[in-house]
XYZ file of C-alpha atoms in Angstrom:
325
model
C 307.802 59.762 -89.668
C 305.716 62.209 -87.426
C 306.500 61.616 -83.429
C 303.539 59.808 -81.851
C 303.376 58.708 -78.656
C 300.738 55.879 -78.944
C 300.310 53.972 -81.779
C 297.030 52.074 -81.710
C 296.582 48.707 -84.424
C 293.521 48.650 -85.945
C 291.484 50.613 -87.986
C 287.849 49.502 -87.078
C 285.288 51.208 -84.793
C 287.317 50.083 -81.885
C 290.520 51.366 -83.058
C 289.416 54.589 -84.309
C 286.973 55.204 -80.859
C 289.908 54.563 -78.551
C 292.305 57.272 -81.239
C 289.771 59.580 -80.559
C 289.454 59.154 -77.039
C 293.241 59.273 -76.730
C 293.751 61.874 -79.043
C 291.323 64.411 -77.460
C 292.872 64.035 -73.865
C 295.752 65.197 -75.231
C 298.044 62.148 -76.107
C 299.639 62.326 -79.947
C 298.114 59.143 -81.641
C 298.434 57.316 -84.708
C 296.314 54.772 -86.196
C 298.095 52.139 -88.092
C 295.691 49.841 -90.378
C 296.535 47.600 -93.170
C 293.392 47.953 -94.428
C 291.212 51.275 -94.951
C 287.734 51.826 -92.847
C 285.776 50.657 -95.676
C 287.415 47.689 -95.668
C 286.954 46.522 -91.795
C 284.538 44.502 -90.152
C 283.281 47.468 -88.767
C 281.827 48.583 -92.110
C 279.892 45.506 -92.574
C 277.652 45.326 -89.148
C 274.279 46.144 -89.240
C 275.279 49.003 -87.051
C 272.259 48.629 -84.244
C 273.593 49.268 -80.638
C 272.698 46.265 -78.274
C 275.208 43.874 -76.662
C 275.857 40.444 -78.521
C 278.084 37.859 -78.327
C 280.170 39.354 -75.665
C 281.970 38.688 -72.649
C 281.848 39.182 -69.561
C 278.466 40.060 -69.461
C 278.988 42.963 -66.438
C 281.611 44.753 -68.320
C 280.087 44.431 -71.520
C 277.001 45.916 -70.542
C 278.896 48.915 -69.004
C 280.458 49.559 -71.744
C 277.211 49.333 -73.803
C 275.629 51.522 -71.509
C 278.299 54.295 -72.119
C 278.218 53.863 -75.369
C 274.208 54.342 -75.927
C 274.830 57.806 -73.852
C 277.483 58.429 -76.285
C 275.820 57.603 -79.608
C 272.741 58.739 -78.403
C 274.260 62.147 -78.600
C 275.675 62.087 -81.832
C 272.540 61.426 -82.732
C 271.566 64.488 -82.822
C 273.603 65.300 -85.892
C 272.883 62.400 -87.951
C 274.019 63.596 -90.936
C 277.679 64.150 -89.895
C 277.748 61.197 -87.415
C 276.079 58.473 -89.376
C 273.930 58.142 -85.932
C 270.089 57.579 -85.735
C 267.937 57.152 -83.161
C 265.605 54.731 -84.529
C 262.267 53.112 -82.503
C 262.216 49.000 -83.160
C 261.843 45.723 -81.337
C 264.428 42.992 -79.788
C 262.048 39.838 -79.719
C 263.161 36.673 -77.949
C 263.467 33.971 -79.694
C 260.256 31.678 -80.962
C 259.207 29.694 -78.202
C 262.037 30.954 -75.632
C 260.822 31.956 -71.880
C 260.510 35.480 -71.915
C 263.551 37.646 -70.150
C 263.112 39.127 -67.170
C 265.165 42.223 -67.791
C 266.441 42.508 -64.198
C 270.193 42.544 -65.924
C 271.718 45.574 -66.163
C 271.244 46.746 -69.498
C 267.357 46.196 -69.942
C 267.376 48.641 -66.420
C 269.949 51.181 -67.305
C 268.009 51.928 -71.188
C 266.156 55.183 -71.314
C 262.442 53.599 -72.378
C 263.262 49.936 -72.703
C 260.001 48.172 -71.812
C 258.104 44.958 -72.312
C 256.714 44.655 -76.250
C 252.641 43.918 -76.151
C 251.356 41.555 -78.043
C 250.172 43.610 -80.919
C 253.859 45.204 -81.006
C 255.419 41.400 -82.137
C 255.555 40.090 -85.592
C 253.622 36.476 -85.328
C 255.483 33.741 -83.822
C 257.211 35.623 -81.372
C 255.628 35.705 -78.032
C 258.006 38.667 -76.336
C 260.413 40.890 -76.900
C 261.198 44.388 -75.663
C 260.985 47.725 -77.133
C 263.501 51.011 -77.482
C 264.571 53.719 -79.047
C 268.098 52.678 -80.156
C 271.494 54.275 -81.372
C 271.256 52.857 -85.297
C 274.726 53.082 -86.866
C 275.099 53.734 -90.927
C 279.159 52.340 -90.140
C 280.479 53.449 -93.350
C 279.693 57.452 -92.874
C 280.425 56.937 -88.878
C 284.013 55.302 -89.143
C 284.630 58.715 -91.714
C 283.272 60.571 -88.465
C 285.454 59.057 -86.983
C 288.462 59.535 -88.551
C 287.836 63.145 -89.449
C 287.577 63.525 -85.497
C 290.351 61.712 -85.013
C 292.584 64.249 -87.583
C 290.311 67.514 -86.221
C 292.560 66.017 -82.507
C 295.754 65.702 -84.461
C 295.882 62.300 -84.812
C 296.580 60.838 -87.962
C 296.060 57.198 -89.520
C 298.860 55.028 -91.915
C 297.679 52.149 -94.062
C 300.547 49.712 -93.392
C 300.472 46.465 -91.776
C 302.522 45.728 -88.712
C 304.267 41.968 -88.673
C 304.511 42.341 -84.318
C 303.896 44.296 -81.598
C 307.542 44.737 -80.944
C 307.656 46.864 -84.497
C 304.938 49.107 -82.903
C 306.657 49.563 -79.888
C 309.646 50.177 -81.695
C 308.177 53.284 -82.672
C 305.795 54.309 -79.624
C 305.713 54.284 -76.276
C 302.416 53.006 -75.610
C 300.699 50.484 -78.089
C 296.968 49.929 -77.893
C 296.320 47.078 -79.869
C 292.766 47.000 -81.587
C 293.818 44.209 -84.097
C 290.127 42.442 -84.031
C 290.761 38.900 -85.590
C 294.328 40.163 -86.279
C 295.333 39.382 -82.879
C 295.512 35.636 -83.474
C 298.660 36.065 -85.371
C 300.104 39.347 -84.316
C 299.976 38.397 -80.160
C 299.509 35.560 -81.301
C 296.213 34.947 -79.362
C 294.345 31.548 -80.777
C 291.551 31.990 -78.327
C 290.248 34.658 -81.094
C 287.828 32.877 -83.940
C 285.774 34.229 -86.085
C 281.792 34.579 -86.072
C 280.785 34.789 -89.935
C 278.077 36.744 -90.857
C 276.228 36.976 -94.238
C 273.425 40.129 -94.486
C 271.769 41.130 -97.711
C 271.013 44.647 -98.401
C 267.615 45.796 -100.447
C 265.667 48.282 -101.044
C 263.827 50.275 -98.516
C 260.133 48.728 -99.200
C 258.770 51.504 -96.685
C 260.456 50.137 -93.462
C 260.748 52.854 -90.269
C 261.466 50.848 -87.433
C 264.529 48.391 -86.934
C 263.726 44.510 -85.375
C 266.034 42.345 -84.082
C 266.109 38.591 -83.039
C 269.548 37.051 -82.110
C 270.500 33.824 -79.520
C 273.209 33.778 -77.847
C 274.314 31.144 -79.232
C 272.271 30.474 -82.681
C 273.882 29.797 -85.988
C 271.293 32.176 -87.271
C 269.731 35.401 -86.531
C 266.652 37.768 -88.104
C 267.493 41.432 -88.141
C 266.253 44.100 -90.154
C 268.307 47.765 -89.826
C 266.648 50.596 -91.979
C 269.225 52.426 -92.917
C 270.079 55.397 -95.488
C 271.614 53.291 -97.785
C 268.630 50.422 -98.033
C 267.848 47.775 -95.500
C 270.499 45.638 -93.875
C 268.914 42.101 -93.392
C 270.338 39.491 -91.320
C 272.297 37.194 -90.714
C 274.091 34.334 -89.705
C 276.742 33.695 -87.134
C 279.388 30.470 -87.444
C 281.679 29.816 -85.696
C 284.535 28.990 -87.228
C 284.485 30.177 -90.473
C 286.919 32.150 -92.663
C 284.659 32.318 -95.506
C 283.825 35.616 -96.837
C 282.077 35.015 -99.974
C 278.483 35.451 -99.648
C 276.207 32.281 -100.148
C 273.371 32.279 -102.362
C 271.461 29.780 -100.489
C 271.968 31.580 -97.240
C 271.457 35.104 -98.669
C 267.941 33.331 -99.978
C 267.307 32.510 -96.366
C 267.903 35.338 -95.076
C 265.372 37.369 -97.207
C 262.775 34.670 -96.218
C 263.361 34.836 -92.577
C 263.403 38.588 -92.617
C 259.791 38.579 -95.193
C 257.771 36.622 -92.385
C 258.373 39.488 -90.346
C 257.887 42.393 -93.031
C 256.235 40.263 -96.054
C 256.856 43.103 -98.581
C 260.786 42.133 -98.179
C 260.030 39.339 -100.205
C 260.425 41.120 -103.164
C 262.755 44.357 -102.216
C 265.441 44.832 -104.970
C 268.920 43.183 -103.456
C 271.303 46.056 -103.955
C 274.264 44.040 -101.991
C 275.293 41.194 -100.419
C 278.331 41.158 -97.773
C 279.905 38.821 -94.978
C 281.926 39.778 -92.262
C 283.642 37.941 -89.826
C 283.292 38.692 -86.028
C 286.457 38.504 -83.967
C 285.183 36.676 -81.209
C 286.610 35.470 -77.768
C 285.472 33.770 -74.586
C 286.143 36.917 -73.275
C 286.941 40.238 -74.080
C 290.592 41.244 -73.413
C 291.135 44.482 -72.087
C 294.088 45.110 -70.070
C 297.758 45.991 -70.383
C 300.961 44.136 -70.992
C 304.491 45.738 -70.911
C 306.082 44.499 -73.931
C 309.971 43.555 -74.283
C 311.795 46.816 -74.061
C 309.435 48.640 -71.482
C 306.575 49.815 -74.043
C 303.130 49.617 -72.427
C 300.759 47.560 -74.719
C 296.656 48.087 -73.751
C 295.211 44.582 -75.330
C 291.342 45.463 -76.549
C 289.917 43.174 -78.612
C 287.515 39.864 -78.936
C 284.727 42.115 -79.151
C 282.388 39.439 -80.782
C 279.132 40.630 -82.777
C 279.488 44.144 -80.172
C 282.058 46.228 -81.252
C 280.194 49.705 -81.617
C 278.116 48.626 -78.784
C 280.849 48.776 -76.697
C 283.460 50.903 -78.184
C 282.844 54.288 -76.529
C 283.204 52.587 -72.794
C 286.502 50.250 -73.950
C 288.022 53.805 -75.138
C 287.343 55.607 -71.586
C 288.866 52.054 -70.116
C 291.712 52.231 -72.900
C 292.856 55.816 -71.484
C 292.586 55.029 -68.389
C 295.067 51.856 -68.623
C 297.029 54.145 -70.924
C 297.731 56.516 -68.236
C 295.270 59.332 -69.113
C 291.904 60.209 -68.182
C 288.932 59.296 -69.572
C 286.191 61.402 -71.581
């Protein structure tokens, strides 16, 4: 077995930013996954880089802020990164008070500003607009792990029954385990967040909208992407589900066509559900496991993982002992 000195669990966005991060300040990483990329979470989110459903709010948003700066540079080479910068609107919910954007991610996004009126689909009085980090997932978790092997890290598709087997074999164990973490901590403060999209067609779609409450069982997003167009969603809590609904998936497409009517008849090319590891709050911070390994804990990441991933990594190698990017 090739000498590693940190093993990290999970082979998601979160897992393979943190290998990356860890890997390219000089530490000899390994990813172990049971399942492949493709098969993650982290391939089925819409991909769109703004913080939801996740806590704390002041550390989330740092992390989200690092990460924009991050992803807004791969960006620039799309076709390797599976990074876009794509214009689009967040709209507050019908009939909410409009935010005042005084928190710290409306202030700290280059061009974030107030929607007009004529910039909102009807029935939604406000809502702000951006130029956003718009992540094809698929093609950016291969980025991913081709950077990770480009650092000399490698990844194993095996599962891992405990921690103490990782640290059996590593010094230093950053677990990334997403919803895994309820059994392999075990941590039952982690439930999932389903959510069902439907992918179609590209009807002639540019920009990306989003509408999302905190708390709402359901959500309206549409993501052009390369692929077709991601519509969304749902989010309940609670369920393990991950067979798509047809009654749901019909919603979706009818929520999503009173914002662009021509969706209303977009050839479905897919339908997928995911389910959202989420927490109360976030748990980042280290543990020293029986036997002296150091375990960094990173996961309950909620609907925000690639929102957040590139400032978790820095925070990952920092708690790891190393420095960050």
């Amino acid at each position: 077995m090739t000498t590693s000195d940190v093993i990290v669990i999970g082979g998601g966005v979160l897992g393979l930013t943190a290998a990356v991060a860890l890997a390219e300040g000089g530490r000899r990483v390994r990813v172990v996954s049971r399942d492949p990329a493709r098969d993650t979470t982290s391939a089925v989110a819409g991909g769109l880089c703004w913080p939801y459903r996740v806590r704390p709010e002041e550390r989330a948003v740092a992390w989200s802020v690092r990460s924009f700066h991050v992803l807004a540079e791969l960006a620039e080479r799309p076709a390797k990164t599976g990074v876009r910068m794509v214009a689009g609107t967040m709209a507050d919910e019908p009939g909410a008070a409009p935010e005042s954007g005084s928190d710290g991610w409306h202030a700290a996004v280059p061009g974030l500003r107030r929607a007009t009126p004529d910039e909102l689909p009807p029935g939604y009085g406000s809502g702000w607009r951006a130029r956003m980090p718009l992540v094809d997932m698929p093609s950016h978790l291969g980025y991913l792990e081709r950077r990770l092997a480009a650092a000399g890290g490698m990844v194993q598709r095996r599962p891992l029954t405990s921690l103490a087997e990782a640290a059996r074999e590593a010094g230093t164990v950053v677990n990334c385990s997403g919803l895994g973490a309820r059994e392999l901590v075990p941590d039952v403060a982690v439930q999932p967040v389903q959510g069902q999209l439907v992918i179609v067609e590209n009807p002639g779609i540019e920009e990306w909208f989003g509408s999302a409450g905190e708390h709402a069982g359901t959500t309206t997003y549409i993501l052009p992407h390369p692929y077709g167009v991601v519509l969304g969603g749902t989010a309940r809590e609670g369920a393990w589900s991950r067979e798509p609904d047809p009654a749901t998936a019909r919603a979706i497409v009818e929520r999503c066509a009173r914002v662009h009517p021509k969706l209303a008849h977009a050839r479905v090319l897919a339908h997928r559900v995911g389910l959202r590891p989420a927490r109360s709050s976030v748990r980042l911070e280290t543990e020293r496991l029986p036997g002296g390994a150091l375990c960094v804990h990173n996961y309950g990441h909620g609907g925000a993982g690639v929102t957040v991933a590139w400032g978790c990594a820095d925070e990952v190698v920092r708690l790891a002992g190393g420095r960050t990017a």
